[in-house]
Amino acid sequence: MKKSLRFGAAIALAATASLTLASCGFGGGSGSDDESGGATTLDLLVPSYSDNTQGLWEDVIEGFEKENPDIKVNLEVQSWDNLESVITTKIQGGEAPDIYNGGPFAGFAADGLLYPAEEVVSADTFSDFQDSFIANAEVDGTAYALPLIASARALFVNNALLEQAGVAAPPTTWDELLDAATKISALGGGIAGYGMPLGSEEAQAEAAVWLWGGGGTFGDATEITVDDPANLPGADQIKKMIDAGATQADPGSTDRSPLMDIFIQGKIGMQVGLPPTVGQIEENNPDLDYSIVPIPTEDGSPFTLGVMDQLMAFQNDGDKQDAITKFLDYYYTADVYVPWVQTEGFLPVTKSGAEALGGEEALAPFLEVLPDAQFYPSTNPKWSATDAAFKALFGQIQTKPSQEVLTEIQAQVDAG
């Protein structure tokens, strides 16, 4: 069935919008401290996801302040390029925001700067988060961040190419995927059965799709375990796909973004993609006949690679804890949170949000696997080195033995 969906337009807007919006200092949302009188004032620092971001937060703040006239929220919006330097400067100057939307948080938690998440939201709000996302926000068993938005992966399938190749249904297991992709590649004319991007852009993501899909792991917060026997089935399956001619030419040096462009043009049978891919298809080839299904795994069990950003609360002033809790509880109310996350083109991290968007056809495959999402071990201090090692070395699996490649990656990580 061809996709022509309202949600796709929102995703396209979020995917293509400028990320340079910035307000200068706190006060972008609710007026100055002079206007706040004796009210409690919260400083909120967020990145710009799209041209919608500032307006969306201003709407949230306006609604919150109407319900809580004794609390004022000052908004500062920064580009992602500037965000980390801005938060670092504020912390060093003793001016950390009360609430911050960012990525890495483990360092802040280790320095004792953050409230434990359960201390700044109600029990009802905390229990509404998807369990797998809360687990990814924990350091030593305590969550110090609140999941904000999610992105997940699913398999995009060119229905017309499957039909031409005589494949009756999208694959659910590796064996079915190998069979279907081989048949599609055999159609010729420059068509590839499966798009496999092992180049430096995002090799760690394609590696995770396969290694984790076979029961493997990259490790956890305390140990990186790339050189693990559990990762061999997935690595060997990658080589099977390449050796069978089931992928595009030279997957070891192919990057995800240009390869997805080829899928959108109708020249690839199947490729793992993201929610924004829906908008890209709608913008660039709205007549493409495609489906979105869960990623095939070794045994067909559900799985997705999850990515999330967080909200966190800094312990600046104990008198503000109650106001922070009121704001976060308000924001995560389904009527407030769902339109926000939907307009930005991401996936909700709450159970109520997933239920509210369950009728969105384009989102259904992503939402279905969210509870089974697995994440990079980003709270491990060696994750940055691991990410870099995958990007530099994993593409060699095209020509080298699987175990040798995994061992080289582990050695580079261990060497720091």
Short mmCIF file of C-alpha atoms in Angstrom, two decimals:
data_model
loop_
_atom_site.label_atom_id
_atom_site.label_comp_id
_atom_site.label_asym_id
_atom_site.label_seq_id
_atom_site.Cartn_x
_atom_site.Cartn_y
_atom_site.Cartn_z
CA MET A 1 0.00 0.00 0.00
CA LYS A 2 1.26 3.46 -0.84
CA LYS A 3 1.92 5.70 2.14
CA SER A 4 0.33 9.14 2.16
CA LEU A 5 0.02 10.06 5.79
CA ARG A 6 -0.45 13.15 7.88
CA PHE A 7 2.34 12.09 10.21
CA GLY A 8 4.75 11.87 7.31
CA ALA A 9 4.44 15.61 6.70
CA ALA A 10 5.36 16.35 10.30
CA ILE A 11 8.37 14.05 10.05
CA ALA A 12 9.47 15.66 6.80
CA LEU A 13 9.28 19.09 8.39
CA ALA A 14 11.27 17.95 11.41
CA ALA A 15 13.85 16.21 9.23
CA THR A 16 14.51 19.17 6.95
CA ALA A 17 14.03 22.18 9.22
CA SER A 18 16.89 24.46 10.21
CA LEU A 19 18.68 23.65 13.45
CA THR A 20 20.08 27.13 13.99
CA LEU A 21 17.29 28.72 16.04
CA ALA A 22 18.48 30.21 19.30
CA SER A 23 17.20 32.57 21.97
CA CYS A 24 19.77 34.72 23.72
CA GLY A 25 19.79 33.80 27.38
CA PHE A 26 16.95 32.74 29.58
CA GLY A 27 13.70 34.61 29.27
CA GLY A 28 12.62 33.53 25.80
CA GLY A 29 9.37 32.01 26.96
CA SER A 30 7.77 33.81 29.86
CA GLY A 31 9.11 37.25 30.52
CA SER A 32 11.81 38.56 32.80
CA ASP A 33 12.44 38.01 36.47
CA ASP A 34 11.08 41.51 37.12
CA GLU A 35 7.72 40.45 35.73
CA SER A 36 7.66 37.26 37.78
CA GLY A 37 7.33 39.10 41.08
CA GLY A 38 7.56 36.71 43.99
CA ALA A 39 6.86 33.65 41.85
CA THR A 40 9.22 30.71 41.62
CA THR A 41 11.19 30.94 38.38
CA LEU A 42 12.42 27.89 36.47
CA ASP A 43 15.11 28.14 33.80
CA LEU A 44 14.62 25.71 30.91
CA LEU A 45 17.43 25.07 28.39
CA VAL A 46 16.56 23.05 25.28
CA PRO A 47 17.98 22.34 21.81
CA SER A 48 16.19 23.14 18.59
CA TYR A 49 14.90 20.05 16.80
CA SER A 50 13.11 22.05 14.10
CA ASP A 51 11.65 25.44 13.33
CA ASN A 52 8.70 24.33 15.47
CA THR A 53 10.67 23.80 18.67
CA GLN A 54 10.56 27.24 20.24
CA GLY A 55 6.86 27.72 19.53
CA LEU A 56 6.02 24.29 20.89
CA TRP A 57 7.81 24.97 24.17
CA GLU A 58 6.24 28.42 24.42
CA ASP A 59 2.80 26.82 24.07
CA VAL A 60 3.65 24.31 26.82
CA ILE A 61 4.88 27.11 29.09
CA GLU A 62 1.81 29.26 28.44
CA GLY A 63 -0.52 26.42 29.38
CA PHE A 64 1.51 25.52 32.43
CA GLU A 65 1.67 29.08 33.74
CA LYS A 66 -2.09 29.46 33.39
CA GLU A 67 -2.53 26.46 35.68
CA ASN A 68 0.34 27.50 37.97
CA PRO A 69 0.41 31.31 38.19
CA ASP A 70 2.93 31.15 41.04
CA ILE A 71 5.56 29.57 38.75
CA LYS A 72 7.29 31.28 35.84
CA VAL A 73 9.37 29.42 33.23
CA ASN A 74 12.17 31.14 31.34
CA LEU A 75 13.02 29.43 28.06
CA GLU A 76 16.33 29.34 26.24
CA VAL A 77 16.60 27.54 22.89
CA GLN A 78 20.03 26.73 21.45
CA SER A 79 21.21 24.92 18.35
CA TRP A 80 22.61 21.43 18.84
CA ASP A 81 25.97 22.79 17.65
CA ASN A 82 26.10 25.18 20.60
CA LEU A 83 24.24 23.19 23.25
CA GLU A 84 27.12 21.34 24.91
CA SER A 85 29.33 24.42 25.15
CA VAL A 86 26.42 26.45 26.54
CA ILE A 87 25.56 23.93 29.26
CA THR A 88 29.24 23.56 30.18
CA THR A 89 29.66 27.32 30.49
CA LYS A 90 26.53 27.67 32.60
CA ILE A 91 27.58 24.90 34.99
CA GLN A 92 31.07 26.36 35.36
CA GLY A 93 29.52 29.75 36.10
CA GLY A 94 27.14 28.38 38.70
CA GLU A 95 24.14 29.06 36.45
CA ALA A 96 22.99 25.60 35.46
CA PRO A 97 19.40 25.52 34.19
CA ASP A 98 16.78 23.98 36.43
CA ILE A 99 15.61 21.73 33.59
CA TYR A 100 17.77 20.71 30.64
CA ASN A 101 16.98 18.79 27.45
CA GLY A 102 20.11 17.06 26.16
CA GLY A 103 21.83 13.79 25.39
CA PRO A 104 24.65 12.49 27.64
CA PHE A 105 23.90 12.85 31.34
CA ALA A 106 26.07 10.31 33.18
CA GLY A 107 28.83 12.86 33.84
CA PHE A 108 26.36 15.26 35.47
CA ALA A 109 25.02 12.44 37.62
CA ALA A 110 28.52 11.36 38.64
CA ASP A 111 29.25 14.92 39.77
CA GLY A 112 26.12 14.94 41.95
CA LEU A 113 24.45 17.71 39.95
CA LEU A 114 21.16 16.02 39.07
CA TYR A 115 18.04 15.05 40.95
CA PRO A 116 17.16 11.36 40.75
CA ALA A 117 14.31 11.22 38.23
CA GLU A 118 11.81 9.81 40.70
CA GLU A 119 12.30 12.89 42.89
CA VAL A 120 11.08 15.31 40.21
CA VAL A 121 8.03 13.54 38.78
CA SER A 122 5.03 11.89 40.38
CA ALA A 123 4.82 8.12 40.69
CA ASP A 124 2.11 8.07 38.00
CA THR A 125 4.28 9.98 35.55
CA PHE A 126 7.32 7.82 36.25
CA SER A 127 5.41 4.57 35.78
CA ASP A 128 4.11 5.78 32.40
CA PHE A 129 7.56 5.67 30.79
CA GLN A 130 8.45 2.67 28.67
CA ASP A 131 10.49 0.41 30.91
CA SER A 132 13.32 -0.03 28.40
CA PHE A 133 13.77 3.75 28.13
CA ILE A 134 13.90 4.28 31.88
CA ALA A 135 16.49 1.51 32.13
CA ASN A 136 18.61 3.40 29.61
CA ALA A 137 18.47 6.51 31.83
CA GLU A 138 19.96 4.75 34.85
CA VAL A 139 23.38 5.03 36.44
CA ASP A 140 24.09 2.35 39.06
CA GLY A 141 20.41 1.43 39.13
CA THR A 142 19.05 4.96 39.60
CA ALA A 143 17.45 6.97 36.80
CA TYR A 144 18.86 10.48 36.66
CA ALA A 145 17.15 11.53 33.44
CA LEU A 146 13.65 11.40 32.04
CA PRO A 147 13.17 10.03 28.51
CA LEU A 148 11.95 12.83 26.23
CA ILE A 149 11.75 11.61 22.65
CA ALA A 150 12.65 8.38 20.92
CA SER A 151 13.71 7.19 17.54
CA ALA A 152 13.70 3.55 16.55
CA ARG A 153 14.49 1.44 13.51
CA ALA A 154 12.28 -0.70 11.31
CA LEU A 155 12.56 -2.43 7.94
CA PHE A 156 11.36 -0.45 4.92
CA VAL A 157 10.19 -2.82 2.18
CA ASN A 158 9.62 -2.08 -1.51
CA ASN A 159 6.40 -4.03 -2.09
CA ALA A 160 6.66 -3.93 -5.87
CA LEU A 161 10.16 -5.43 -5.92
CA LEU A 162 9.15 -8.20 -3.53
CA GLU A 163 6.24 -9.06 -5.78
CA GLN A 164 8.41 -9.05 -8.91
CA ALA A 165 10.85 -11.40 -7.18
CA GLY A 166 8.07 -13.78 -6.17
CA VAL A 167 8.40 -13.11 -2.45
CA ALA A 168 5.00 -13.54 -0.84
CA ALA A 169 5.54 -11.59 2.40
CA PRO A 170 8.16 -9.43 4.12
CA PRO A 171 10.74 -11.51 5.98
CA THR A 172 10.74 -11.94 9.73
CA THR A 173 13.87 -14.10 10.18
CA TRP A 174 17.40 -13.96 8.82
CA ASP A 175 16.85 -17.00 6.63
CA GLU A 176 13.77 -15.41 5.08
CA LEU A 177 15.62 -12.11 4.63
CA LEU A 178 18.56 -13.77 2.88
CA ASP A 179 16.23 -15.67 0.57
CA ALA A 180 14.11 -12.61 -0.28
CA ALA A 181 17.09 -10.29 -0.78
CA THR A 182 18.88 -12.79 -3.02
CA LYS A 183 15.79 -13.14 -5.23
CA ILE A 184 15.39 -9.36 -5.50
CA SER A 185 19.04 -8.84 -6.41
CA ALA A 186 18.59 -11.46 -9.13
CA LEU A 187 16.11 -9.12 -10.87
CA GLY A 188 19.14 -7.23 -12.20
CA GLY A 189 19.05 -3.72 -13.61
CA GLY A 190 21.05 -2.28 -10.72
CA ILE A 191 18.55 -3.43 -8.10
CA ALA A 192 19.85 -4.62 -4.72
CA GLY A 193 17.92 -6.91 -2.42
CA TYR A 194 19.02 -5.41 0.89
CA GLY A 195 20.66 -2.04 1.55
CA MET A 196 23.51 -2.65 3.99
CA PRO A 197 25.34 0.55 5.05
CA LEU A 198 28.60 -0.44 6.76
CA GLY A 199 30.41 2.80 5.93
CA SER A 200 31.69 5.32 8.45
CA GLU A 201 28.50 7.38 8.73
CA GLU A 202 26.67 4.92 10.97
CA ALA A 203 28.39 1.55 10.93
CA GLN A 204 27.66 1.11 14.63
CA ALA A 205 23.92 1.17 13.92
CA GLU A 206 23.92 -1.43 11.14
CA ALA A 207 26.26 -3.55 13.27
CA ALA A 208 23.83 -3.35 16.18
CA VAL A 209 20.92 -4.39 13.95
CA TRP A 210 22.69 -7.64 13.12
CA LEU A 211 24.78 -8.40 16.19
CA TRP A 212 21.99 -7.67 18.64
CA GLY A 213 19.43 -9.35 16.39
CA GLY A 214 21.35 -12.58 16.98
CA GLY A 215 21.52 -12.19 20.73
CA GLY A 216 24.77 -10.21 20.93
CA THR A 217 25.65 -7.04 22.80
CA PHE A 218 28.09 -4.14 22.80
CA GLY A 219 28.29 -4.25 26.60
CA ASP A 220 26.87 -2.16 29.40
CA ALA A 221 27.69 0.81 31.63
CA THR A 222 30.73 -0.92 33.11
CA GLU A 223 32.20 -3.06 30.31
CA ILE A 224 32.41 -2.95 26.51
CA THR A 225 32.15 -6.47 25.04
CA VAL A 226 32.40 -6.27 21.26
CA ASP A 227 34.76 -9.26 21.16
CA ASP A 228 32.11 -11.60 22.52
CA PRO A 229 31.07 -14.98 21.07
CA ALA A 230 27.44 -13.85 21.23
CA ASN A 231 28.22 -11.31 18.50
CA LEU A 232 29.50 -13.88 16.00
CA PRO A 233 26.12 -15.12 14.67
CA GLY A 234 25.15 -11.61 13.59
CA ALA A 235 28.56 -10.84 12.14
CA ASP A 236 28.60 -14.11 10.21
CA GLN A 237 25.10 -13.43 8.88
CA ILE A 238 26.30 -10.10 7.49
CA LYS A 239 29.01 -11.96 5.57
CA LYS A 240 26.43 -14.46 4.29
CA MET A 241 24.34 -11.62 2.92
CA ILE A 242 27.33 -10.01 1.21
CA ASP A 243 28.76 -13.26 -0.18
CA ALA A 244 25.35 -14.25 -1.57
CA GLY A 245 25.07 -11.01 -3.54
CA ALA A 246 22.01 -10.04 -1.50
CA THR A 247 23.28 -6.48 -0.85
CA GLN A 248 24.37 -3.50 -2.89
CA ALA A 249 27.91 -3.45 -4.21
CA ASP A 250 30.69 -2.60 -1.74
CA PRO A 251 28.60 -2.40 1.47
CA GLY A 252 31.76 -1.92 3.55
CA SER A 253 32.14 1.66 2.33
CA THR A 254 28.48 2.61 1.79
CA ASP A 255 26.90 5.22 4.06
CA ARG A 256 23.29 5.09 5.24
CA SER A 257 21.96 8.44 3.97
CA PRO A 258 22.90 8.09 0.27
CA LEU A 259 21.86 4.44 0.35
CA MET A 260 18.42 5.36 1.68
CA ASP A 261 18.12 7.82 -1.19
CA ILE A 262 18.54 4.86 -3.54
CA PHE A 263 15.84 2.94 -1.68
CA ILE A 264 13.54 5.94 -2.04
CA GLN A 265 14.26 5.92 -5.78
CA GLY A 266 12.93 2.34 -5.88
CA LYS A 267 16.22 0.52 -6.51
CA ILE A 268 16.56 -1.39 -3.22
CA GLY A 269 14.21 -4.05 -1.97
CA MET A 270 14.66 -3.64 1.77
CA GLN A 271 16.58 -1.35 4.12
CA VAL A 272 16.45 -0.47 7.80
CA GLY A 273 15.23 3.09 8.28
CA LEU A 274 14.01 5.67 10.81
CA PRO A 275 10.69 7.48 11.35
CA PRO A 276 11.92 10.53 9.36
CA THR A 277 12.36 8.21 6.36
CA VAL A 278 8.58 8.33 5.97
CA GLY A 279 8.70 12.07 5.38
CA GLN A 280 11.64 11.77 3.00
CA ILE A 281 9.69 9.30 0.89
CA GLU A 282 6.61 11.49 0.88
CA GLU A 283 8.70 14.45 -0.23
CA ASN A 284 10.87 12.75 -2.84
CA ASN A 285 8.88 9.79 -4.19
CA PRO A 286 5.29 9.81 -2.91
CA ASP A 287 4.30 7.12 -5.41
CA LEU A 288 6.68 4.56 -3.92
CA ASP A 289 4.78 1.39 -2.99
CA TYR A 290 6.29 0.35 0.34
CA SER A 291 5.62 -1.10 3.75
CA ILE A 292 7.26 -0.74 7.16
CA VAL A 293 7.72 -3.92 9.19
CA PRO A 294 9.76 -5.04 12.22
CA ILE A 295 13.46 -5.77 11.64
CA PRO A 296 14.09 -9.47 10.93
CA THR A 297 16.11 -11.24 13.60
CA GLU A 298 17.76 -14.63 13.83
CA ASP A 299 14.65 -16.28 15.28
CA GLY A 300 12.01 -13.68 14.43
CA SER A 301 11.76 -12.26 17.96
CA PRO A 302 10.92 -8.52 18.22
CA PHE A 303 13.79 -6.05 18.38
CA THR A 304 14.68 -2.48 17.53
CA LEU A 305 17.66 -0.21 17.99
CA GLY A 306 16.48 2.66 20.17
CA VAL A 307 17.84 6.17 20.55
CA MET A 308 16.52 8.77 22.96
CA ASP A 309 17.13 12.27 24.29
CA GLN A 310 16.41 13.20 27.89
CA LEU A 311 15.16 15.85 30.25
CA MET A 312 17.10 16.25 33.49
CA ALA A 313 16.75 18.49 36.53
CA PHE A 314 19.73 20.18 38.20
CA GLN A 315 19.85 20.49 41.97
CA ASN A 316 20.34 24.24 42.00
CA ASP A 317 17.88 25.23 44.70
CA GLY A 318 15.98 22.82 46.91
CA ASP A 319 13.08 25.27 47.03
CA LYS A 320 12.46 24.67 43.31
CA GLN A 321 12.01 20.88 43.47
CA ASP A 322 8.22 21.10 43.83
CA ALA A 323 7.94 23.57 40.93
CA ILE A 324 10.11 21.34 38.73
CA THR A 325 7.88 18.38 39.54
CA LYS A 326 4.74 20.32 38.66
CA PHE A 327 6.21 21.39 35.33
CA LEU A 328 7.42 17.93 34.33
CA ASP A 329 4.15 16.27 35.37
CA TYR A 330 2.27 18.83 33.28
CA TYR A 331 4.52 18.36 30.26
CA TYR A 332 4.18 14.58 30.23
CA THR A 333 0.38 14.71 30.38
CA ALA A 334 -0.77 12.97 27.20
CA ASP A 335 -2.73 16.00 25.96
CA VAL A 336 0.41 18.15 26.19
CA TYR A 337 3.18 15.70 25.38
CA VAL A 338 1.70 13.81 22.43
CA PRO A 339 1.11 16.86 20.17
CA TRP A 340 4.61 18.09 21.04
CA VAL A 341 6.39 14.88 20.12
CA GLN A 342 4.16 14.31 17.09
CA THR A 343 4.85 17.74 15.63
CA GLU A 344 8.60 17.27 16.12
CA GLY A 345 8.37 14.00 14.18
CA PHE A 346 9.64 11.60 16.84
CA LEU A 347 8.23 8.71 18.82
CA PRO A 348 6.72 9.02 22.30
CA VAL A 349 8.55 7.47 25.24
CA THR A 350 5.44 7.05 27.38
CA LYS A 351 2.96 4.20 27.34
CA SER A 352 0.06 6.65 27.15
CA GLY A 353 1.73 8.41 24.21
CA ALA A 354 2.20 5.16 22.34
CA GLU A 355 -1.45 4.32 22.93
CA ALA A 356 -2.58 7.74 21.70
CA LEU A 357 -0.60 7.40 18.47
CA GLY A 358 -1.37 3.73 17.97
CA GLY A 359 -3.71 4.56 15.08
CA GLU A 360 -0.99 6.25 13.04
CA GLU A 361 -0.25 3.72 10.30
CA ALA A 362 3.28 5.01 9.64
CA LEU A 363 4.20 4.78 13.31
CA ALA A 364 2.70 1.40 14.11
CA PRO A 365 5.79 -0.75 13.34
CA PHE A 366 8.01 1.56 15.36
CA LEU A 367 5.65 1.78 18.33
CA GLU A 368 5.13 -1.98 18.28
CA VAL A 369 8.79 -2.69 18.97
CA LEU A 370 9.53 0.23 21.33
CA PRO A 371 9.08 -1.89 24.47
CA ASP A 372 11.79 -4.20 23.07
CA ALA A 373 14.22 -1.41 22.22
CA GLN A 374 17.90 -1.94 22.96
CA PHE A 375 20.34 0.93 23.31
CA TYR A 376 23.99 1.72 22.88
CA PRO A 377 25.88 1.54 26.21
CA SER A 378 26.18 5.32 26.17
CA THR A 379 26.67 5.61 29.93
CA ASN A 380 29.95 3.72 29.60
CA PRO A 381 32.94 6.12 29.48
CA LYS A 382 34.38 4.05 26.60
CA TRP A 383 31.30 4.35 24.40
CA SER A 384 32.72 7.24 22.35
CA ALA A 385 35.81 5.16 21.55
CA THR A 386 33.59 2.17 20.72
CA ASP A 387 31.46 4.24 18.38
CA ALA A 388 34.57 5.54 16.62
CA ALA A 389 36.06 2.05 16.34
CA PHE A 390 32.94 0.65 14.68
CA LYS A 391 32.85 3.51 12.20
CA ALA A 392 36.51 3.05 11.33
CA LEU A 393 36.78 -0.74 11.27
CA PHE A 394 33.48 -2.58 10.94
CA GLY A 395 33.21 -2.14 7.18
CA GLN A 396 36.22 -4.45 6.85
CA ILE A 397 33.88 -7.36 7.59
CA GLN A 398 33.21 -7.34 3.86
CA THR A 399 36.64 -8.88 3.25
CA LYS A 400 37.97 -10.05 6.65
CA PRO A 401 36.84 -12.89 8.96
CA SER A 402 34.14 -11.80 11.41
CA GLN A 403 36.11 -12.68 14.52
CA GLU A 404 39.14 -10.74 13.32
CA VAL A 405 37.09 -7.58 12.83
CA LEU A 406 35.42 -7.86 16.24
CA THR A 407 38.81 -8.42 17.87
CA GLU A 408 40.30 -5.37 16.16
CA ILE A 409 37.41 -3.19 17.33
CA GLN A 410 37.76 -4.43 20.90
CA ALA A 411 41.50 -3.79 20.85
CA GLN A 412 41.02 -0.23 19.68
CA VAL A 413 38.42 0.37 22.42
CA ASP A 414 40.66 -1.10 25.11
CA ALA A 415 43.59 1.02 23.92
CA GLY A 416 41.47 4.11 24.52
#
